[in-house]
Amino acid sequence: EEKEEETCSFTVPNYACQRRTQLHHHNPSLSDALTLLAENAELNEDDGRAVAFRRAAAVLKALPAEVTSVSQLKGLPCLGEHSLRVIKDVLKDGSCSEVETTKHSQRFNALKVLTGIFGVGVKTADRWIRDGIFNLQQLRESQTTLNRAQQAGLDHYEDLNQPVTRADADSITEIVQEAVSSLFPGAQVTLTGGFRRGKMTGHDVDFLLTHPEEGREEGLMDKVVSWLDSQGLLLYQKTSRNSYLESRDGPGRPSSNMDRFERCFAIFKLSRGQTSPPAGHQWRAVRVDLVVTPISQFAFALLGWTGSKLFERELRRWAGHEKAMSLSSHALFDKTQKRYLRASSEEEIFTHLGLSFIPPSQRNA
Ligand code: ATP
Ligand code: MN
Ligand code: MN
């Protein structure tokens, strides 16, 4: 008796914010290949292509089983010709020549190293490469003028490119908690970003600070930053004021994805006891982001700062395209009703958006 070839195929909803995406999934080699191409596109400022690869990778992360044949992918969203070609190659040969070529290209590696310096973006890195600077040693020898952030980034390059562990994050949480509760009784500290999604490591530690009484969060950032500084805990910090109310485009319609909260991009100095510094060192540097939000915007800020970046992007795309709403880390505006929709929890925001609630641990798109 002849057996028919069995291939089960998958179904996946269109938007990443409609899906549950665990940290660990069944198709890492496929998603890694696509993610590398996305990263390369980002480094070359080809945003359209970068998002296309990120969306394709996210679809693979959401599948309930390992893909063994491209035929299983028929009808899935977000898989364009280019991504399917990459997937086909990896399934057939275990690798894809475009990915391998990219991974070993001088430009890709130089862009990665240079943008790996805190404070250096793709435009700066690209300019340096055109000046013949491809690595840290060439940068150090070049007499290139660095701004304060870049200088700190270069000084602490090794530490800042070591993954931050969950234990480091917990230890920093304790420090920030201590500062906040001694200076501002009642104020709250919330760990967000990748660690809130359950990641075991990250490139930084992200916090939201708020106070349950609206307005009482004012002045919090300055006090916390001064306290941290006085304790010798800061190697670098740059604080930006809240510019939400002053902004021309007004609440809910920020001109970019950047929000307008008062924030602090910092580099913490963690001593032995607070972390495990590299062998022979007494301390290590760790990137920390602090963001202060009024309680009325807290749920939006929490949703916006928990990530993943693609999940956030998809939430905003869903809001705009499917619901005629505009979502930011500050607010949700309903363009049909011409009014802001309030929310005091993430659950309420998902409900306003007509989406099932996706818990943080399943936002790893
Ligand atoms: P990692 O573990 O590598 O730190 P992460 O998911 O925590 O990963 P971050 O770059 O720390 O990534 O960003 C966390 C979240 O905060 C993301 O969802 C991102 O959209 C949001 N975010 C980061 N920077 C800004 C910013 N300047 N304005 C608004 N939102 C931001
Ligand atoms: Mn982070
Ligand atoms: Mn961050």
PDB file of C-alpha atoms in Angstrom, residues 156 171-180 224-237 264-275 283-288 290:
ATOM      1  CA  HIS A 156      33.571  50.480  28.878  1.00  0.00           C
ATOM      2  CA  SER A 171      20.806  43.462  42.073  1.00  0.00           C
ATOM      3  CA  ILE A 172      20.296  46.748  40.179  1.00  0.00           C
ATOM      4  CA  THR A 173      16.571  46.561  40.939  1.00  0.00           C
ATOM      5  CA  GLU A 174      17.423  46.461  44.645  1.00  0.00           C
ATOM      6  CA  ILE A 175      19.675  49.507  44.334  1.00  0.00           C
ATOM      7  CA  VAL A 176      17.113  51.556  42.413  1.00  0.00           C
ATOM      8  CA  GLN A 177      14.370  50.407  44.771  1.00  0.00           C
ATOM      9  CA  GLU A 178      16.410  51.510  47.763  1.00  0.00           C
ATOM     10  CA  ALA A 179      17.114  54.917  46.235  1.00  0.00           C
ATOM     11  CA  VAL A 180      13.490  55.486  45.259  1.00  0.00           C
ATOM     12  CA  VAL A 224      17.316  59.452  42.152  1.00  0.00           C
ATOM     13  CA  VAL A 225      20.126  60.337  39.771  1.00  0.00           C
ATOM     14  CA  SER A 226      21.823  62.613  42.338  1.00  0.00           C
ATOM     15  CA  TRP A 227      21.586  59.890  44.969  1.00  0.00           C
ATOM     16  CA  LEU A 228      23.041  57.241  42.640  1.00  0.00           C
ATOM     17  CA  ASP A 229      25.798  59.630  41.675  1.00  0.00           C
ATOM     18  CA  SER A 230      26.606  60.469  45.306  1.00  0.00           C
ATOM     19  CA  GLN A 231      26.945  56.747  46.011  1.00  0.00           C
ATOM     20  CA  GLY A 232      29.526  56.439  43.225  1.00  0.00           C
ATOM     21  CA  LEU A 233      27.192  54.181  41.258  1.00  0.00           C
ATOM     22  CA  LEU A 234      27.233  56.130  37.986  1.00  0.00           C
ATOM     23  CA  LEU A 235      29.979  56.027  35.372  1.00  0.00           C
ATOM     24  CA  TYR A 236      27.844  58.022  32.932  1.00  0.00           C
ATOM     25  CA  GLN A 237      24.362  59.479  32.779  1.00  0.00           C
ATOM     26  CA  CYS A 264      17.993  58.714  31.995  1.00  0.00           C
ATOM     27  CA  PHE A 265      20.388  56.645  29.912  1.00  0.00           C
ATOM     28  CA  ALA A 266      23.028  55.555  32.387  1.00  0.00           C
ATOM     29  CA  ILE A 267      26.040  53.365  32.855  1.00  0.00           C
ATOM     30  CA  PHE A 268      26.105  51.888  36.351  1.00  0.00           C
ATOM     31  CA  LYS A 269      29.219  50.817  38.192  1.00  0.00           C
ATOM     32  CA  LEU A 270      28.518  47.527  39.944  1.00  0.00           C
ATOM     33  CA  SER A 271      30.982  46.292  42.521  1.00  0.00           C
ATOM     34  CA  ARG A 272      31.788  42.797  43.614  1.00  0.00           C
ATOM     35  CA  GLY A 273      28.838  41.669  45.714  1.00  0.00           C
ATOM     36  CA  GLN A 274      26.486  43.482  43.385  1.00  0.00           C
ATOM     37  CA  THR A 275      27.697  41.508  40.380  1.00  0.00           C
ATOM     38  CA  TRP A 283      33.649  46.193  39.303  1.00  0.00           C
ATOM     39  CA  ARG A 284      31.842  46.085  35.982  1.00  0.00           C
ATOM     40  CA  ALA A 285      29.866  48.591  33.915  1.00  0.00           C
ATOM     41  CA  VAL A 286      26.188  47.926  33.091  1.00  0.00           C
ATOM     42  CA  ARG A 287      23.784  49.945  30.908  1.00  0.00           C
ATOM     43  CA  VAL A 288      20.607  51.045  32.694  1.00  0.00           C
ATOM     44  CA  LEU A 290      15.366  54.833  33.810  1.00  0.00           C
TER      45      LEU A 290
END
